[in-house]
PDB file of C-alpha atoms in Angstrom:
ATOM      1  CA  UNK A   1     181.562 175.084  76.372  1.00 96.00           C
ATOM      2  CA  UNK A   2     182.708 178.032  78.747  1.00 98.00           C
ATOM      3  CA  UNK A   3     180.518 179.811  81.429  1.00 98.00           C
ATOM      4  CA  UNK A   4     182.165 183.102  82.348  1.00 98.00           C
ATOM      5  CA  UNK A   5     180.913 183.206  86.367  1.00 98.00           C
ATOM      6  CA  UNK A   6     180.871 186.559  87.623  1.00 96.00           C
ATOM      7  CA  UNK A   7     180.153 189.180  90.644  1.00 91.00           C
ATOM      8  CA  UNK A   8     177.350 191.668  90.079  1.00 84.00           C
ATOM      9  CA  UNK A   9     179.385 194.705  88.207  1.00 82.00           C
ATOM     10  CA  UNK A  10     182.107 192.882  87.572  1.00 82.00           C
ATOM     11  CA  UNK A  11     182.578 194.200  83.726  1.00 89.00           C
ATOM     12  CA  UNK A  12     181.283 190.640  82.607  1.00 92.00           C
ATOM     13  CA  UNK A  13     179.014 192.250  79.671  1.00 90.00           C
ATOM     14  CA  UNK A  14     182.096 194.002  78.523  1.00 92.00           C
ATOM     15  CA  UNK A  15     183.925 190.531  78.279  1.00 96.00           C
ATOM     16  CA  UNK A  16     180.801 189.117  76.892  1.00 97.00           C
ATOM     17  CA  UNK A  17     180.870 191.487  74.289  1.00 96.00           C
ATOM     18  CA  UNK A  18     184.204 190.579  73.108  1.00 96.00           C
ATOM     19  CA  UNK A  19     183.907 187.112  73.172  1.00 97.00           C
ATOM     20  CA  UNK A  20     180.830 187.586  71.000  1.00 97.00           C
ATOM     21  CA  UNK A  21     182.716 189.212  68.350  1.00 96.00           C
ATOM     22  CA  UNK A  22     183.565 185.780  67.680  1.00 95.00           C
ATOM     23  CA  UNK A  23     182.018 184.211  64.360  1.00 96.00           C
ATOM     24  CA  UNK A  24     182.236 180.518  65.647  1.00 97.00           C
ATOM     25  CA  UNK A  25     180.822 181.889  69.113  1.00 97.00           C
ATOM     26  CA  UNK A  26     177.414 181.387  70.467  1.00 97.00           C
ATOM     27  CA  UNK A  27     176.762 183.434  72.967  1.00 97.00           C
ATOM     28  CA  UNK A  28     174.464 183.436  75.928  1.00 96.00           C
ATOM     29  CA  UNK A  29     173.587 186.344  78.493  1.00 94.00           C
ATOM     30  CA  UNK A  30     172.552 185.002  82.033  1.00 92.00           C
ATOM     31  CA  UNK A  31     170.249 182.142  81.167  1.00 95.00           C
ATOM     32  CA  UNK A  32     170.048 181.397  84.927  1.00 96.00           C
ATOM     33  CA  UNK A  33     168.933 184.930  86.330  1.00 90.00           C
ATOM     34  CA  UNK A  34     164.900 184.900  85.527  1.00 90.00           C
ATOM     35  CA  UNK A  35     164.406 181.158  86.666  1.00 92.00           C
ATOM     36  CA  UNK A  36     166.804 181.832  89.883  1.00 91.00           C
ATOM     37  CA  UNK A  37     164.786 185.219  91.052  1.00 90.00           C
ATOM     38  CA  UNK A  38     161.505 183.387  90.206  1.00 90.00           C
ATOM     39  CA  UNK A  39     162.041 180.878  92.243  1.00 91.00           C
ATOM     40  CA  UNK A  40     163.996 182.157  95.349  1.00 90.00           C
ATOM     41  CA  UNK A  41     163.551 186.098  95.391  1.00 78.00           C
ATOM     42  CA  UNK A  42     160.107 186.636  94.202  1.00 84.00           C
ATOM     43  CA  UNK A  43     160.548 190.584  95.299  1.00 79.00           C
ATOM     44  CA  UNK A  44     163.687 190.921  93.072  1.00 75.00           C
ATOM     45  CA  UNK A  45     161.952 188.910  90.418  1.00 73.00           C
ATOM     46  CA  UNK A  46     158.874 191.155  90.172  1.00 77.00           C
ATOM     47  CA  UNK A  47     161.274 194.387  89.774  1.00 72.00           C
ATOM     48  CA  UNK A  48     162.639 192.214  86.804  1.00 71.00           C
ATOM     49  CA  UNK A  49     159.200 190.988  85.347  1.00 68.00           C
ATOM     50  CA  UNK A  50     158.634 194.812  85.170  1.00 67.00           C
ATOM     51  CA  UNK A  51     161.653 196.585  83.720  1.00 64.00           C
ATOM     52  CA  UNK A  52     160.756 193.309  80.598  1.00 64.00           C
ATOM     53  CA  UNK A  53     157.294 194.581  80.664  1.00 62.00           C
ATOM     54  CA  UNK A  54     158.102 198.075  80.133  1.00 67.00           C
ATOM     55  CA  UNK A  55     160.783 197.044  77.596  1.00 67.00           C
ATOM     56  CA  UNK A  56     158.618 195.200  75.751  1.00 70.00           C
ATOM     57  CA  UNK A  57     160.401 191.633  76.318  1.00 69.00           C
ATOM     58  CA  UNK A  58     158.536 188.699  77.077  1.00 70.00           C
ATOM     59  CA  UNK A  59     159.864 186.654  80.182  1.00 67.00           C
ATOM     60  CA  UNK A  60     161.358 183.486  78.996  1.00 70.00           C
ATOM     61  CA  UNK A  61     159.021 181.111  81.620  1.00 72.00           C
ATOM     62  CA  UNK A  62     161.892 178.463  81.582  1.00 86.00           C
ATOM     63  CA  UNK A  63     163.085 176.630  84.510  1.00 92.00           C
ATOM     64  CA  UNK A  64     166.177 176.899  85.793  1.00 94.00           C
ATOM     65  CA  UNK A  65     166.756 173.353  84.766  1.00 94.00           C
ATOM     66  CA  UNK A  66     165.666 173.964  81.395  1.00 94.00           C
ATOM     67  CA  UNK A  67     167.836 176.519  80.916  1.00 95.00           C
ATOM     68  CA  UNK A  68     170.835 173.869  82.339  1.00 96.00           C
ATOM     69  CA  UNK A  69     169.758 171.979  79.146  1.00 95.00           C
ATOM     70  CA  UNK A  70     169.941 174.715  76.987  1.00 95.00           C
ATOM     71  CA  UNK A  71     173.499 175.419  78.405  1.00 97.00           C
ATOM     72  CA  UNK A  72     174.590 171.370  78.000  1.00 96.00           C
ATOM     73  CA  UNK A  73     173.020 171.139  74.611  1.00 95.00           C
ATOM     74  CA  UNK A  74     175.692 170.124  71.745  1.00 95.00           C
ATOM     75  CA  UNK A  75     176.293 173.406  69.784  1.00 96.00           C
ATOM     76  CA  UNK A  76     179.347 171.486  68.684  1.00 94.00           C
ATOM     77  CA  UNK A  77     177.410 171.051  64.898  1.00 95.00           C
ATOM     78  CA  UNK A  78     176.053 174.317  64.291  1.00 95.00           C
ATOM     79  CA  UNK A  79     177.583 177.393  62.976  1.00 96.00           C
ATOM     80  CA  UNK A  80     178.502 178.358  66.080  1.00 96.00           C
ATOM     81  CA  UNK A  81     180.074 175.170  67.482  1.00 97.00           C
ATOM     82  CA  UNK A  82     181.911 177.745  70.276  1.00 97.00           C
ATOM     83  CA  UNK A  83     179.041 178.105  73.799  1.00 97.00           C
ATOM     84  CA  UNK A  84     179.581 180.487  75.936  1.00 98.00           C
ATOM     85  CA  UNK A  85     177.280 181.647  78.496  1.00 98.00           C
ATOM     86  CA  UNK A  86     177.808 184.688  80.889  1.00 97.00           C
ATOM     87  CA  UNK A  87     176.299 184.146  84.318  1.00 98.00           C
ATOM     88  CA  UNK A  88     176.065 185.679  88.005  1.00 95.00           C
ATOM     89  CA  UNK A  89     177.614 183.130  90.438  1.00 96.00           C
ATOM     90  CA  UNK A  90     174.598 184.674  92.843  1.00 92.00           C
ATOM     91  CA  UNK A  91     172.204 182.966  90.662  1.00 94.00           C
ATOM     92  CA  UNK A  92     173.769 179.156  90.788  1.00 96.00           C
ATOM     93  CA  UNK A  93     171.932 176.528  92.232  1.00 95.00           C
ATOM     94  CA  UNK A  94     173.953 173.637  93.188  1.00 93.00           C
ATOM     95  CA  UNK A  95     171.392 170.952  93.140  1.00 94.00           C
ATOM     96  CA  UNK A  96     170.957 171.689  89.078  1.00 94.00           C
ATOM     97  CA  UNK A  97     174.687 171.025  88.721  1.00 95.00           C
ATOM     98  CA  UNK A  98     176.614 167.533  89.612  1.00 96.00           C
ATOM     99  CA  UNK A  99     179.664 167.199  89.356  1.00 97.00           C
ATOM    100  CA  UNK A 100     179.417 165.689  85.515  1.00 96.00           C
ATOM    101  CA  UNK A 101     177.163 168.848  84.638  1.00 96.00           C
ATOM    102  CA  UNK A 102     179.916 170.774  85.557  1.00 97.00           C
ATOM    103  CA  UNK A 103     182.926 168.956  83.953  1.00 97.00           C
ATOM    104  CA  UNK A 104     180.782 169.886  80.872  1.00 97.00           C
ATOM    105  CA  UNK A 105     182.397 173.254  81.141  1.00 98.00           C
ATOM    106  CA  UNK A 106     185.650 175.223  81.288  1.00 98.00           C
ATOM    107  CA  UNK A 107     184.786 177.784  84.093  1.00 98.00           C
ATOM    108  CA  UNK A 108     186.104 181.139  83.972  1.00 98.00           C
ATOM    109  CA  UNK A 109     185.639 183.167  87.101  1.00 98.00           C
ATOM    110  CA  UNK A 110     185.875 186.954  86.715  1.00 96.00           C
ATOM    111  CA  UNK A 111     186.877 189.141  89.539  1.00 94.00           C
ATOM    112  CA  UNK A 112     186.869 192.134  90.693  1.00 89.00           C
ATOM    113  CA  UNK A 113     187.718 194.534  93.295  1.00 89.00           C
ATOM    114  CA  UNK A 114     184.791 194.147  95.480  1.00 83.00           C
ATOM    115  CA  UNK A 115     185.076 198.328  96.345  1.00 83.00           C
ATOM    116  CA  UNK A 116     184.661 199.476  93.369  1.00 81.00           C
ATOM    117  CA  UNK A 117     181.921 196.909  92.102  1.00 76.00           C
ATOM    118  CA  UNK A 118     179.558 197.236  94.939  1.00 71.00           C
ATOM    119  CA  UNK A 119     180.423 201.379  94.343  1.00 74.00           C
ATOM    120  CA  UNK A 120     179.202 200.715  90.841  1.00 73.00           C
ATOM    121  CA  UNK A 121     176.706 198.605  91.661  1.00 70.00           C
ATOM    122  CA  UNK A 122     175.506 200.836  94.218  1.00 68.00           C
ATOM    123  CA  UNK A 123     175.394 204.083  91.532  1.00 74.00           C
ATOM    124  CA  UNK A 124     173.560 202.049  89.070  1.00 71.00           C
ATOM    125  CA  UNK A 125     171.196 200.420  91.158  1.00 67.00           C
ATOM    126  CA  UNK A 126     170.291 203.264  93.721  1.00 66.00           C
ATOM    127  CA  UNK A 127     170.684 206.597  91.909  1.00 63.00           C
ATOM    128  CA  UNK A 128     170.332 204.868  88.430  1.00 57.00           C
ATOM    129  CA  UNK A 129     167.271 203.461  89.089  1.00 54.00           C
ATOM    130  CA  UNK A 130     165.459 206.846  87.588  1.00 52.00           C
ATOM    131  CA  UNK A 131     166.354 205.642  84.327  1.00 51.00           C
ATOM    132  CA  UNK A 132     167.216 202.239  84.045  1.00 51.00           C
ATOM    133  CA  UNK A 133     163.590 199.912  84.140  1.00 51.00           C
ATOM    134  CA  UNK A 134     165.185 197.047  85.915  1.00 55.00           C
ATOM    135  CA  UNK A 135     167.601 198.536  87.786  1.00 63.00           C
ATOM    136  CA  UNK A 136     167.636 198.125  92.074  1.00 63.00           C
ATOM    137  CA  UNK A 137     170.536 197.388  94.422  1.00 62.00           C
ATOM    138  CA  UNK A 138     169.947 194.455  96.643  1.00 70.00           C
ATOM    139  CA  UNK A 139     173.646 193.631  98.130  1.00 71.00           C
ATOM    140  CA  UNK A 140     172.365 190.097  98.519  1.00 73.00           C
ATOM    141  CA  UNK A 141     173.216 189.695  94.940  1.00 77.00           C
ATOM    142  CA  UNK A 142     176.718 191.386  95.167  1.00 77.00           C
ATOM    143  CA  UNK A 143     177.858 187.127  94.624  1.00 82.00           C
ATOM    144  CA  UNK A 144     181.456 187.415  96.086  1.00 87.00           C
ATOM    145  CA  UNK A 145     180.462 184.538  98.884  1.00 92.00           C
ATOM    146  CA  UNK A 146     178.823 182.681  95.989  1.00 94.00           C
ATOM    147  CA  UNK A 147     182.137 183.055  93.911  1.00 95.00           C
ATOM    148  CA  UNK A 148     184.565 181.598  96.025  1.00 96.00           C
ATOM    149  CA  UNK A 149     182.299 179.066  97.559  1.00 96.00           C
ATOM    150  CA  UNK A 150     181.346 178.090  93.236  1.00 97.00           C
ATOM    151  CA  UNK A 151     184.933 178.508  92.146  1.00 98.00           C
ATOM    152  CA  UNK A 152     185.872 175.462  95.537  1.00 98.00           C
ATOM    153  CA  UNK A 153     182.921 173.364  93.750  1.00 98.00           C
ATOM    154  CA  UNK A 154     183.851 173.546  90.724  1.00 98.00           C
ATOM    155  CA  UNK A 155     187.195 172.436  91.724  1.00 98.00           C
ATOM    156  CA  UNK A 156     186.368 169.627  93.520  1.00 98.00           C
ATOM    157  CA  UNK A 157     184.141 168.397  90.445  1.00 98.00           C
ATOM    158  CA  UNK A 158     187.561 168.497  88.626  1.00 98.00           C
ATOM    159  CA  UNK A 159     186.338 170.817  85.755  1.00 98.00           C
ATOM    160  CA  UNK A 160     188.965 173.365  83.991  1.00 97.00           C
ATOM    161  CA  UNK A 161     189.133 176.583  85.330  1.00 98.00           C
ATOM    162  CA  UNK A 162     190.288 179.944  84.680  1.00 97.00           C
ATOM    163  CA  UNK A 163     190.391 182.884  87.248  1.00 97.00           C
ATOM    164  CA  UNK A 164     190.940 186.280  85.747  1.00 96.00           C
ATOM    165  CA  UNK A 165     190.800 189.772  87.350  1.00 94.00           C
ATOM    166  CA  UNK A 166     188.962 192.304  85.568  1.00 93.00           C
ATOM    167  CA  UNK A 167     190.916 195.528  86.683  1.00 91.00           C
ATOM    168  CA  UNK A 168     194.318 194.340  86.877  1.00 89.00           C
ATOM    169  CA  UNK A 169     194.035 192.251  83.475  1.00 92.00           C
ATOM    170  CA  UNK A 170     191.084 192.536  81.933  1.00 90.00           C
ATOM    171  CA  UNK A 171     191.276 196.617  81.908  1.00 89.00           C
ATOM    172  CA  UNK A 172     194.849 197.019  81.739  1.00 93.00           C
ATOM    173  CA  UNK A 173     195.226 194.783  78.738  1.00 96.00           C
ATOM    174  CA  UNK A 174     192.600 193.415  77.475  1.00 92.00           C
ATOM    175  CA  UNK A 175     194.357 192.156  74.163  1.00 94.00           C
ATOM    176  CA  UNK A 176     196.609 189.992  76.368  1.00 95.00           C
ATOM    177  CA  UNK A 177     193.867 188.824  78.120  1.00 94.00           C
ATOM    178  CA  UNK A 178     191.731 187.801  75.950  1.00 94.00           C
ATOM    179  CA  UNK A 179     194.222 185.932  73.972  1.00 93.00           C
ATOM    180  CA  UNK A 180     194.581 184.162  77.774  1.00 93.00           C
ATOM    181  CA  UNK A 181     191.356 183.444  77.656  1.00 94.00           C
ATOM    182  CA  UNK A 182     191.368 181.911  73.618  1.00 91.00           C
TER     183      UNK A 182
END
C-alpha cells in the first residue's frame, strides 16, 4: 500500500495518472479531502459540496475514519492487489493515524517548488474559478507546513518513505522516476 502525500499543485494527479496505468494498480484520488473539509473547514467544504452538485456527483458522506478503512483494507486478493491512494498532506488528521496505521504504508512525499505551486495554485483557483465549479484559492491549504511536519511523523512511526521532487525529477525525467518509484 503507497499513499503519494502531496502540496496543493504539486503535479500529484499527473503522477497519479501514471501510476494508474498500472493493471495490478488500484488507485485512489484523495479519499481524505470531503471528510477533512466537512469536518474542519465547513466554508471550503460548501464550495466543494457545490462544484459536485453542479457536476452531477454525489458527495461520498464517509467519515474520515471510514475512509482510513477503506485505505487499510487488504486489496492484496483482488485484481488489483497494488493500493495506492493520492492525498493532500493539508487534509491529514493525526488522531486517525497511529503509528501502526501508518507503518501500513510506504509514504511517498511529492514536492515541489513552493513558487511556482502557490503561482499555479493561485491562477487556477483565483482567475480559474470562472470555469472550474470547485475551484477557490484558500492558501491555508497550500500543505507545505503539513508536509514536513507529516513527512517527521511518519518517520518517527518508522514507516518507509520516499521523497521525490516533482520539477527536478518528476518533470525532467519522469521515466527514471517512476522506475524510482516501482
Amino acid at each position: 500500500r503507497v499513499i503519494l502525500w502531496a502540496v496543493t499543485r504539486g503535479r500529484s494527479t499527473a503522477f497519479e495518472r501514471a501510476v494508474a496505468q498500472r493493471a495490478d494498480a488500484t488507485v485512489m484520488h484523495e479519499l481524505l479531502t470531503e471528510p477533512w473539509l466537512r469536518a474542519h473547514n465547513p466554508t471550503n467544504y460548501a464550495r466543494l459540496a457545490d462544484g459536485q452538485h453542479r457536476q452531477n456527483v454525489r458527495a461520498s458522506g464517509c467519515t474520515y475514519e471510514a475512509m482510513v478503512e477503506v485505505m487499510r483494507a487488504d486489496y492484496a486478493h483482488t485484481a488489483r492487489p497494488f493500493f495506492f491512494s493520492k492525498e493532500l498532506s493539508c487534509y491529514f488528521d493525526s488522531s486517525a493515524f497511529d503509528d501502526a496505521a501508518l507503518r501500513d504504508f510506504d509514504h511517498v512525499f511529492l514536492v515541489r517548488d513552493p513558487h511556482a505551486t502557490l503561482a499555479s495554485f493561485y491562477r487556477v483557483g483565483v482567475k480559474g474559478a470562472a470555469t472550474l465549479t470547485t475551484s477557490y484559492y484558500d492558501d491555508r491549504e497550500a500543505g507545505f507546513v503539513e508536509s514536513l511536519a507529516l513527512y517527521r511523523r511518519v518517520r518517527r512511526a518508522g514507516a518507509r518513505t520516499l521523497v521525490l521532487d516533482a520539477d527536478d525529477e518528476l518533470m525532467r525525467d519522469p521515466e527514471l522516476t517512476l522506475r524510482r518509484f516501482c
